[in-house]
Amino acid sequence: MEAVVSFALAVLTLFGFYALLALGMGLIFGQLGVVNVAFGDFVMAGAFVMYGLEAVPFVPRVLIALVLGGALAWAIEKLLLRPLYVQGFLATLLAMWGVGIVLRQTADAVFGSTPASVASPVTGSISVLGVQYPTYRLVATTVSLVVVVAILFVVYRTDFGMRLRATIDNREMASLLGIPPRPMIMATFVFGTVLAVLAGALQAPMLGLTPHLGVAFLAPAFFAVLVGRPGSLAGPLFGAFVVALLSNSLRGLFSETTATLLFYAALIVLIAIRPQGLDWKRPQWTTALLARRPA
Amino acid sequence: MTVPVRSRRVGRRHVVAVAITCVGLAVAPFVLLPYPLGLLTLALAYGLFAFGLDLAWGRAGVVSIGHAAFFGLGAYGVAIAVDRDLPVLPVAAGAVAAAVLVAWLVGRAGLGPKAQASTMAVLTVALTLIAEQAARSLLGLTNGGNGLFVPGSGVVADYYRTAAAVVVVVVLVWLVVLRGALGRRFLAVRVNESRAAHLGIDPQQTKTLAFVLSAAVAATAGAVAAPVISLISPSSAGILMSTQVLVWLAVGGRGTIAGAFIGAALVTIGQQYLGDAIGSWYLLILGVAFILVVRFFPTGLVGGVLALVRRPLAEQAAQGAALETRRRPRSGSSPRDGAGPAGKAVELVGVVKGFGAVPVIQGVDLDVPTGQVLCLIGPNGAGKTTLLSIVGGDLAADEGRIRLLGHDVTAWAPHRRTRLGLGRLFQIPSVFLELTPRQNLLLAVAEARRVIELPAELRRFESQDSLRAQDLPLADRRALELAVVLAGGPDVVLLDEPAAGLSHEDSIRLARTLRAVAEEAGCTLVAVEHDMEIVRELADRVVVLANGRVLVDGSMDEVARHDEVRSAYLGAV
Amino acid sequence: MTRGTRGRRAGLAAGATLALTLTACGGSVGGDTGGGNGGGAADPLSIGLMAPITGPVASEGEAMKMGFDLALKEINADGGVLGQDIEVDFLDDKADPAIAAQSANRLITENQVDYLFGTITGDTSLAVGKVATEAEVPFSTAEMGTAGICTPYVWAFGETDPMILTELVPHMLETKGTRVALVGSDYSFPRGFNGLARELIEGAGGEVVAEEYAPLGTADWQPVIGKLSSAAPDWTLSAVVGGDAVSFVRQADEFGLLATSDITGISLIQDYYPAMGGVTDGRELVTRYSDALPGEANEKFVAAFREAYDWDAPIPGVAANAYEGLKFIAAAVEAAGTTETAAVMDALSTTTTDGIFGETSFTENHRFQTDMQLVRVEAGGKYVPVENLGVVEDPTECR
């Protein structure tokens, strides 16, 4: 029983973290067709803001991190990505790779590469069905899941969410219906990035922070996005759950390294036999622009 | 059709370029100090790696974000051979063969008809992650994270060996692949996969070949680089190396040989000297510089420079592929051998197709005799385009059989149907937009089933070589698409609203051309058309489709008289 | 074998245009490509320093360079070696073996250095060791181990696995209990370190109840900690390194593993202390260096280091090793009276110094011998020596 409970808690914790990442990455991917390879580095940036502003109380500090991350995302979308969409996904992928380098090196220049850490606002552990579990983990997981539920609510139950889904589904049609695509693209990128920053800020007290921290989160988050059912915003959530479950089960059964190898092998097989499970949405307006240009 | 051949596979300027490069490479050790020479050696080996990736990414448009897996395979092949006192060459060859095998498997999985660009991206990322972890964990074979040492044989000897290997591999690949049929097909598939398929090129096979070849060159580069790197560690096969090579290519420029090498050299050598100059800040500076290149030189630095040099447009567009061929038509298909029993060109039996829960085609039976011009009409949503796509092979029918020129082609991919004698025109003209009209035709001729003479009306494209197809007005692009399809020597041509978007005069002219083609070349035509005037001009027979079923089948006059049709569709006429 | 191999630098680079100045004279062909360093008696001692100041192990690289630079400043202020200042050429090896090998070649052929010093990661040390041996130039690292490189030209100043473990294991078995869990980052050094520990533990009647390795970059240690906890060890020996060490130890504390069992090992070294948030306070480990070591030489070094680099945290061992290493090399060259390789190598094997660690010398198998310390971590990052273990022999032959 205890084993089951701790396994469930472990899956839930990891799911909370990857759900934020996958949702953010999935939104950006679905709306902009951008594979955001700097996503892990935004997680790192969120964590380092928490470290750098240690004097500020925890909750306001998280909010500051979100605002800073949003502002950065705004600048990146406006100055870097906007002219690159028409060139296809590799151009934006490479651009984001460059952003990742700059983020890592900036963190390195400002904070150095000696591991750093952030004090946890809540210490101790509480008993969950007979299993002692660190309180802060439960808090962080709960916050993550609440945010995820709130996002789902916004996306599926509000007017804004409907516009969002409309633009992701068919930008031209949405545009004809009076939903301006530019602000929606911007909003999606900023919002997706803020989710990464939030994940990093929440995760910070559990981690040894180095500028290279984020690289390890990229592949699982990417897989989570791609494993999910196409065309649905809940897809990445499902993917995050698959990743959390698969990762924890394998790591429970095998040695860490074998688990890592099996994890990637399982994903390869999953993707090879079900390529339809992936959603590589080339933004419709790109196609439209390309087709229109010669006319 | 015969298009005069203007350039040869190996021109004089190619020989000159190779000669200058060889001399330059041979002289380098006499002017460079050992350290810069060592860096140049490393840059050459890395350049070969980038060149390998370019075969997939730059030439055939196949994405690989994990190419270091192949590079590492080659490097570890040499390292393990040295470590265990095995003969190096056979083991290295084995490593290259292993890379080919792995690439073939990945290509089969990731480049299938249902796969998308993301499939390859994910598969290759996972591949490099696995390769790196395996190298770290297989302690007995790879010595784990500490890596294996591969002794060099002196700066100068290493340099000459590397340079020689690079020149040989690049020249061979260029000569055999890039200047050959494969290079042409890479270009066709990259620029317009659907049109390539409808010229008879197998896109999956072509892309898989590009990827396999690219993996083989990358593995060779790894083997060549091993003594230069001197210590082969798991990072040689890892994700960072994989992204480095993307960066080299992005900086240098894809689709050019020089781009791959200049990108690798600039970054490899540049970061050393920049690092010396400004210490640890160099990475930040390089990150910013990289962003600027991606943002302002989307075609890479070489592409940026070439854009300043005035070159013939055709040359720019072709990316060095030799499009002009003196080939004979595909063997085994003499003209007019394809007509089926009782002269049926197309036969549909009980064809059913739905999208999700929505039925679109609900049981269509249709015979088209050889040489007939058939027009499909019907209200919006009747399933006309869907039916055409099912015949063309772009969509698979849920039920029923499709016979083409006497063969059951139900399960055939578009390129096989094309080779059998099918030509397909799309609602939005599908041509190679980046290429000139002449190059479009050359590609079609190269894959043609037989040599045919284009109608006089379309022959103007044969010499139009100074603008890209995307700069043609719509009417001309549609005519070009027709020329491209006809140049392939089809027996059956499918057209989807050939007159859409054309002016009245243009569409009438097009209809007359089509009619002439049908009569002179004896082609069978199946056209979807809305414009009744065109239909009247064109059709021997009209089939009205409504709600996924054949409503009426007869001559234009018969159809026009039909009450149901009038009420359902022709009310306005 | 050194700790801290964290894969290749994260670097990559972009094309900044660079003006590659080609020297018109003296190409590679026909020139002296064999390396060699025929320093005459009047030559200044010239040392090539390589440290990864970019990439994932940059913090170790920086620390090593700090210690080295401090010793250099002091030696030159005291009149240098053989009456002349030591000359140092520095290159960033970027923790990349290919770059490290190229850099070593460059330092030997272009700068004609007499001595190579530096590198952090095991693969770069190995690469440079091979180059140095081929060129017959002595080479020293300041990192732990380097036991894997056995050539007459390699003189490593780091402490090796046996030096750390031989006394640590019996001490822990005796005071904490016999059930031991081993954990490490998944690459050669931790596996070798823990492999030796297992031998020692089992030889001394202890029991290894769990052994786990996780790839570098692992952020979530929950499954590992779960496996360790369920094995109920009396203590854990951790060879988890870098940022992962902090993640592992903090999460082990979160999940209560540290409440029920003790911990020791590489993860506790000074470099990671500031980020541990005090959870390692009260734990013991064996190291060679602590800034709280008694002795005038060390007090002077600590004061100078803290002042020169405005340093409050515990001083990393690698900085002390580099500092002492350069002092030792200077003493050996002074004793040799020349910078010629053969004489310097002879002197290295016979020189003894009395420095920040106490008495030091090289053994016949090129182990840098000095007293090892049992150290207790105390609040605020004081690494308090509780017992001088004396010289701990490392008899291992070259592998």
Tab-separated table of N, CA, C and O in Angstrom, chain A residues 6 9-10 13-14 97 101 104 108 113-120 125 133-134 136-137 205-208 210 212 216-217 248 251-252 254-257 260, chain C residues 6 10 12-13 55-59 186 191 212-215 217-224 227 242-243 246-247 250-251 254-255 271-272 274-277:
chain	number	residue	atom	x	y	z
A	6	SER	N	3.367	5.988	-2.478
A	6	SER	CA	4.530	6.814	-2.829
A	6	SER	C	4.745	6.847	-4.327
A	6	SER	O	5.147	7.877	-4.870
A	9	LEU	N	2.305	9.386	-5.603
A	9	LEU	CA	2.749	10.744	-5.288
A	9	LEU	C	3.891	11.174	-6.199
A	9	LEU	O	3.936	12.310	-6.679
A	10	ALA	N	4.819	10.230	-6.449
A	10	ALA	CA	5.949	10.552	-7.313
A	10	ALA	C	5.456	10.895	-8.714
A	10	ALA	O	5.897	11.876	-9.329
A	13	THR	N	3.743	14.319	-8.680
A	13	THR	CA	4.683	15.435	-8.595
A	13	THR	C	5.313	15.710	-9.953
A	13	THR	O	5.358	16.850	-10.422
A	14	LEU	N	5.786	14.635	-10.567
A	14	LEU	CA	6.440	14.803	-11.860
A	14	LEU	C	5.429	15.282	-12.900
A	14	LEU	O	5.738	16.121	-13.756
A	97	TRP	N	17.367	28.171	-30.246
A	97	TRP	CA	18.588	27.564	-29.742
A	97	TRP	C	19.575	28.673	-29.364
A	97	TRP	O	20.221	28.619	-28.318
A	101	ILE	N	21.297	29.619	-25.675
A	101	ILE	CA	22.715	29.866	-25.362
A	101	ILE	C	22.847	31.171	-24.596
A	101	ILE	O	23.542	31.254	-23.584
A	104	ARG	N	21.671	30.848	-21.046
A	104	ARG	CA	22.612	30.075	-20.218
A	104	ARG	C	23.852	30.894	-19.897
A	104	ARG	O	24.315	30.933	-18.753
A	108	ASP	N	25.339	32.332	-16.457
A	108	ASP	CA	26.710	31.999	-16.091
A	108	ASP	C	27.478	33.266	-15.728
A	108	ASP	O	28.213	33.305	-14.737
A	113	SER	N	29.003	29.463	-12.327
A	113	SER	CA	28.503	28.115	-12.582
A	113	SER	C	28.595	27.215	-11.352
A	113	SER	O	28.351	26.023	-11.442
A	114	THR	N	28.950	27.779	-10.207
A	114	THR	CA	28.914	26.997	-8.974
A	114	THR	C	27.454	26.708	-8.632
A	114	THR	O	26.624	27.604	-8.730
A	115	PRO	N	27.131	25.469	-8.248
A	115	PRO	CA	25.732	25.174	-7.955
A	115	PRO	C	25.167	26.122	-6.898
A	115	PRO	O	25.828	26.449	-5.922
A	116	ALA	N	23.939	26.551	-7.133
A	116	ALA	CA	23.263	27.443	-6.191
A	116	ALA	C	21.972	26.770	-5.763
A	116	ALA	O	21.554	25.769	-6.347
A	117	SER	N	21.337	27.329	-4.733
A	117	SER	CA	20.054	26.762	-4.343
A	117	SER	C	19.171	27.819	-3.717
A	117	SER	O	19.621	28.895	-3.356
A	118	VAL	N	17.899	27.498	-3.630
A	118	VAL	CA	16.895	28.414	-3.105
A	118	VAL	C	16.268	27.761	-1.878
A	118	VAL	O	15.935	26.577	-1.916
A	119	ALA	N	16.134	28.536	-0.822
A	119	ALA	CA	15.531	27.982	0.391
A	119	ALA	C	14.058	27.723	0.166
A	119	ALA	O	13.366	28.488	-0.502
A	120	SER	N	13.587	26.620	0.718
A	120	SER	CA	12.190	26.264	0.555
A	120	SER	C	11.340	27.079	1.536
A	120	SER	O	11.703	27.226	2.694
A	125	SER	N	7.661	17.524	6.504
A	125	SER	CA	6.865	16.648	5.658
A	125	SER	C	5.578	16.300	6.380
A	125	SER	O	5.481	16.410	7.596
A	133	TYR	N	5.635	12.613	3.170
A	133	TYR	CA	5.964	13.256	1.915
A	133	TYR	C	6.329	14.703	2.175
A	133	TYR	O	5.658	15.376	2.970
A	134	PRO	N	7.392	15.210	1.538
A	134	PRO	CA	7.798	16.586	1.801
A	134	PRO	C	6.672	17.569	1.508
A	134	PRO	O	6.057	17.519	0.447
A	136	TYR	N	6.654	20.769	0.884
A	136	TYR	CA	6.796	21.718	-0.215
A	136	TYR	C	6.460	21.078	-1.559
A	136	TYR	O	5.857	21.695	-2.424
A	137	ARG	N	6.839	19.790	-1.692
A	137	ARG	CA	6.518	19.103	-2.954
A	137	ARG	C	5.023	19.077	-3.180
A	137	ARG	O	4.546	19.286	-4.298
A	205	PRO	N	13.360	25.308	-5.251
A	205	PRO	CA	13.833	24.861	-3.937
A	205	PRO	C	14.223	23.382	-3.871
A	205	PRO	O	14.801	22.952	-2.892
A	206	MET	N	13.901	22.612	-4.894
A	206	MET	CA	14.241	21.189	-4.858
A	206	MET	C	15.527	20.893	-5.618
A	206	MET	O	15.982	19.760	-5.661
A	207	LEU	N	16.099	21.899	-6.275
A	207	LEU	CA	17.162	21.623	-7.234
A	207	LEU	C	18.481	22.280	-6.853
A	207	LEU	O	18.512	23.270	-6.143
A	208	GLY	N	19.562	21.702	-7.381
A	208	GLY	CA	20.841	22.385	-7.401
A	208	GLY	C	20.880	23.189	-8.691
A	208	GLY	O	20.785	22.633	-9.772
A	210	THR	N	22.235	25.230	-11.712
A	210	THR	CA	23.391	25.600	-12.525
A	210	THR	C	22.837	26.155	-13.833
A	210	THR	O	21.681	25.886	-14.170
A	212	HIS	N	23.167	25.188	-16.633
A	212	HIS	CA	22.838	24.142	-17.603
A	212	HIS	C	21.656	23.293	-17.161
A	212	HIS	O	21.336	22.281	-17.779
A	216	ALA	N	18.190	19.337	-19.429
A	216	ALA	CA	17.660	17.995	-19.165
A	216	ALA	C	16.137	17.939	-19.271
A	216	ALA	O	15.577	16.869	-19.470
A	217	PHE	N	15.461	19.103	-19.123
A	217	PHE	CA	13.997	19.069	-19.157
A	217	PHE	C	13.438	19.099	-20.569
A	217	PHE	O	12.273	18.812	-20.789
A	248	ASN	N	8.606	7.220	-14.139
A	248	ASN	CA	8.633	6.700	-12.776
A	248	ASN	C	8.584	5.183	-12.722
A	248	ASN	O	9.256	4.563	-11.898
A	251	ARG	N	11.999	3.855	-13.878
A	251	ARG	CA	13.043	4.137	-12.908
A	251	ARG	C	12.843	3.328	-11.638
A	251	ARG	O	13.802	3.055	-10.918
A	252	GLY	N	11.601	2.942	-11.366
A	252	GLY	CA	11.364	2.082	-10.218
A	252	GLY	C	11.833	0.662	-10.468
A	252	GLY	O	12.313	-0.022	-9.564
A	254	PHE	N	14.032	-0.464	-13.065
A	254	PHE	CA	15.377	-0.696	-13.582
A	254	PHE	C	16.360	0.292	-12.965
A	254	PHE	O	15.961	1.221	-12.274
A	255	SER	N	17.622	0.087	-13.283
A	255	SER	CA	18.608	1.071	-12.869
A	255	SER	C	18.348	2.348	-13.659
A	255	SER	O	17.734	2.333	-14.716
A	256	GLU	N	18.817	3.465	-13.103
A	256	GLU	CA	18.536	4.755	-13.704
A	256	GLU	C	18.917	4.810	-15.180
A	256	GLU	O	18.169	5.304	-16.013
A	257	THR	N	20.106	4.308	-15.478
A	257	THR	CA	20.596	4.423	-16.846
A	257	THR	C	19.788	3.549	-17.788
A	257	THR	O	19.385	3.982	-18.865
A	260	THR	N	16.582	5.213	-18.402
A	260	THR	CA	16.666	6.311	-19.368
A	260	THR	C	16.657	5.766	-20.793
A	260	THR	O	15.930	6.253	-21.659
C	6	ARG	N	31.268	16.351	-17.057
C	6	ARG	CA	29.852	16.513	-17.280
C	6	ARG	C	29.549	16.667	-18.741
C	6	ARG	O	28.707	17.426	-19.156
C	10	ALA	N	28.559	23.281	-22.969
C	10	ALA	CA	27.299	23.589	-23.607
C	10	ALA	C	27.531	24.509	-24.761
C	10	ALA	O	26.646	24.972	-25.411
C	12	LEU	N	28.448	26.395	-28.049
C	12	LEU	CA	28.446	26.222	-29.413
C	12	LEU	C	28.589	27.568	-29.860
C	12	LEU	O	28.709	28.459	-29.099
C	13	ALA	N	28.662	27.663	-31.088
C	13	ALA	CA	29.192	28.892	-31.375
C	13	ALA	C	28.644	29.373	-32.617
C	13	ALA	O	27.945	28.726	-33.303
C	55	GLY	N	31.655	26.318	-19.938
C	55	GLY	CA	31.092	24.984	-19.971
C	55	GLY	C	30.685	24.501	-18.594
C	55	GLY	O	30.786	25.230	-17.612
C	56	PRO	N	30.237	23.256	-18.546
C	56	PRO	CA	29.590	22.749	-17.328
C	56	PRO	C	30.504	22.629	-16.110
C	56	PRO	O	30.013	22.590	-14.993
C	57	VAL	N	31.802	22.548	-16.279
C	57	VAL	CA	32.660	22.447	-15.100
C	57	VAL	C	33.459	23.730	-14.911
C	57	VAL	O	34.527	23.730	-14.314
C	58	ALA	N	32.887	24.828	-15.413
C	58	ALA	CA	33.612	26.098	-15.343
C	58	ALA	C	33.947	26.496	-13.906
C	58	ALA	O	35.005	27.083	-13.654
C	59	SER	N	33.074	26.151	-12.942
C	59	SER	CA	33.349	26.593	-11.574
C	59	SER	C	34.618	25.928	-11.033
C	59	SER	O	35.446	26.577	-10.400
C	186	ASP	N	26.327	8.864	-13.233
C	186	ASP	CA	26.661	7.707	-14.053
C	186	ASP	C	27.754	8.007	-15.060
C	186	ASP	O	27.487	8.324	-16.203
C	191	ARG	N	31.682	5.479	-10.726
C	191	ARG	CA	31.612	4.018	-10.733
C	191	ARG	C	32.909	3.417	-10.205
C	191	ARG	O	32.893	2.452	-9.438
C	212	GLU	N	23.264	2.747	-6.744
C	212	GLU	CA	22.476	3.392	-7.788
C	212	GLU	C	23.293	4.465	-8.491
C	212	GLU	O	24.067	5.181	-7.858
C	213	TYR	N	23.088	4.565	-9.806
C	213	TYR	CA	23.723	5.640	-10.581
C	213	TYR	C	22.684	6.339	-11.430
C	213	TYR	O	21.797	5.690	-11.971
C	214	ALA	N	22.778	7.645	-11.533
C	214	ALA	CA	21.846	8.389	-12.370
C	214	ALA	C	22.631	9.247	-13.351
C	214	ALA	O	23.691	9.768	-13.008
C	215	PRO	N	22.117	9.374	-14.565
C	215	PRO	CA	22.830	10.155	-15.577
C	215	PRO	C	23.057	11.591	-15.107
C	215	PRO	O	22.256	12.131	-14.340
C	217	GLY	N	22.843	15.428	-14.975
C	217	GLY	CA	21.712	16.263	-15.364
C	217	GLY	C	20.401	15.779	-14.776
C	217	GLY	O	19.344	16.327	-15.073
C	218	THR	N	20.433	14.734	-13.938
C	218	THR	CA	19.209	14.257	-13.304
C	218	THR	C	18.735	15.295	-12.285
C	218	THR	O	19.501	15.695	-11.410
C	219	ALA	N	17.500	15.729	-12.436
C	219	ALA	CA	16.975	16.742	-11.519
C	219	ALA	C	16.064	16.100	-10.476
C	219	ALA	O	15.993	16.541	-9.342
C	220	ASP	N	15.362	15.052	-10.884
C	220	ASP	CA	14.410	14.423	-9.982
C	220	ASP	C	15.029	13.136	-9.421
C	220	ASP	O	15.162	12.145	-10.124
C	221	TRP	N	15.391	13.174	-8.139
C	221	TRP	CA	16.068	12.033	-7.522
C	221	TRP	C	15.131	11.159	-6.717
C	221	TRP	O	15.563	10.244	-6.026
C	222	GLN	N	13.848	11.462	-6.792
C	222	GLN	CA	12.892	10.749	-5.956
C	222	GLN	C	12.968	9.223	-6.107
C	222	GLN	O	13.041	8.519	-5.095
C	223	PRO	N	12.967	8.688	-7.339
C	223	PRO	CA	13.028	7.225	-7.445
C	223	PRO	C	14.314	6.639	-6.842
C	223	PRO	O	14.270	5.589	-6.198
C	224	VAL	N	15.436	7.327	-7.031
C	224	VAL	CA	16.694	6.837	-6.470
C	224	VAL	C	16.626	6.843	-4.951
C	224	VAL	O	16.972	5.857	-4.281
C	227	LYS	N	14.617	4.066	-3.624
C	227	LYS	CA	15.310	2.773	-3.600
C	227	LYS	C	16.320	2.727	-2.456
C	227	LYS	O	16.445	1.709	-1.777
C	242	GLY	N	28.555	17.903	-9.024
C	242	GLY	CA	28.025	19.103	-9.670
C	242	GLY	C	26.684	19.538	-9.086
C	242	GLY	O	26.379	19.281	-7.922
C	243	GLY	N	25.878	20.178	-9.933
C	243	GLY	CA	24.552	20.621	-9.507
C	243	GLY	C	23.713	19.432	-9.061
C	243	GLY	O	22.866	19.548	-8.168
C	246	VAL	N	23.891	18.722	-5.348
C	246	VAL	CA	23.019	19.565	-4.534
C	246	VAL	C	21.584	19.055	-4.601
C	246	VAL	O	20.915	18.899	-3.581
C	247	SER	N	21.120	18.769	-5.826
C	247	SER	CA	19.757	18.257	-5.970
C	247	SER	C	19.586	16.978	-5.158
C	247	SER	O	18.618	16.817	-4.416
C	250	ARG	N	19.844	17.579	-1.187
C	250	ARG	CA	18.687	18.323	-0.677
C	250	ARG	C	17.418	17.494	-0.734
C	250	ARG	O	16.586	17.517	0.173
C	251	GLN	N	17.257	16.745	-1.842
C	251	GLN	CA	16.048	15.919	-1.939
C	251	GLN	C	16.110	14.751	-0.962
C	251	GLN	O	15.085	14.346	-0.404
C	254	GLU	N	14.899	16.188	2.110
C	254	GLU	CA	13.452	16.380	2.018
C	254	GLU	C	12.696	15.097	2.331
C	254	GLU	O	11.704	15.090	3.042
C	255	PHE	N	13.169	14.002	1.729
C	255	PHE	CA	12.465	12.738	1.881
C	255	PHE	C	12.860	11.985	3.143
C	255	PHE	O	12.498	10.830	3.320
C	271	ASP	N	33.073	22.747	-2.624
C	271	ASP	CA	32.509	23.433	-3.791
C	271	ASP	C	30.989	23.555	-3.720
C	271	ASP	O	30.415	24.535	-4.155
C	272	TYR	N	30.350	22.512	-3.186
C	272	TYR	CA	28.884	22.488	-3.224
C	272	TYR	C	28.271	23.022	-1.945
C	272	TYR	O	27.064	23.160	-1.839
C	274	PRO	N	27.900	25.915	-0.298
C	274	PRO	CA	26.995	27.071	-0.197
C	274	PRO	C	25.576	26.760	-0.643
C	274	PRO	O	24.631	27.375	-0.168
C	275	ALA	N	25.411	25.837	-1.598
C	275	ALA	CA	24.074	25.556	-2.111
C	275	ALA	C	23.337	24.497	-1.299
C	275	ALA	O	22.175	24.220	-1.545
C	276	MET	N	24.012	23.880	-0.322
C	276	MET	CA	23.390	22.770	0.401
C	276	MET	C	22.375	23.248	1.432
C	276	MET	O	21.604	22.458	1.966
C	277	GLY	N	22.407	24.520	1.742
C	277	GLY	CA	21.449	25.035	2.713
C	277	GLY	C	21.640	24.416	4.084
C	277	GLY	O	20.687	24.266	4.850
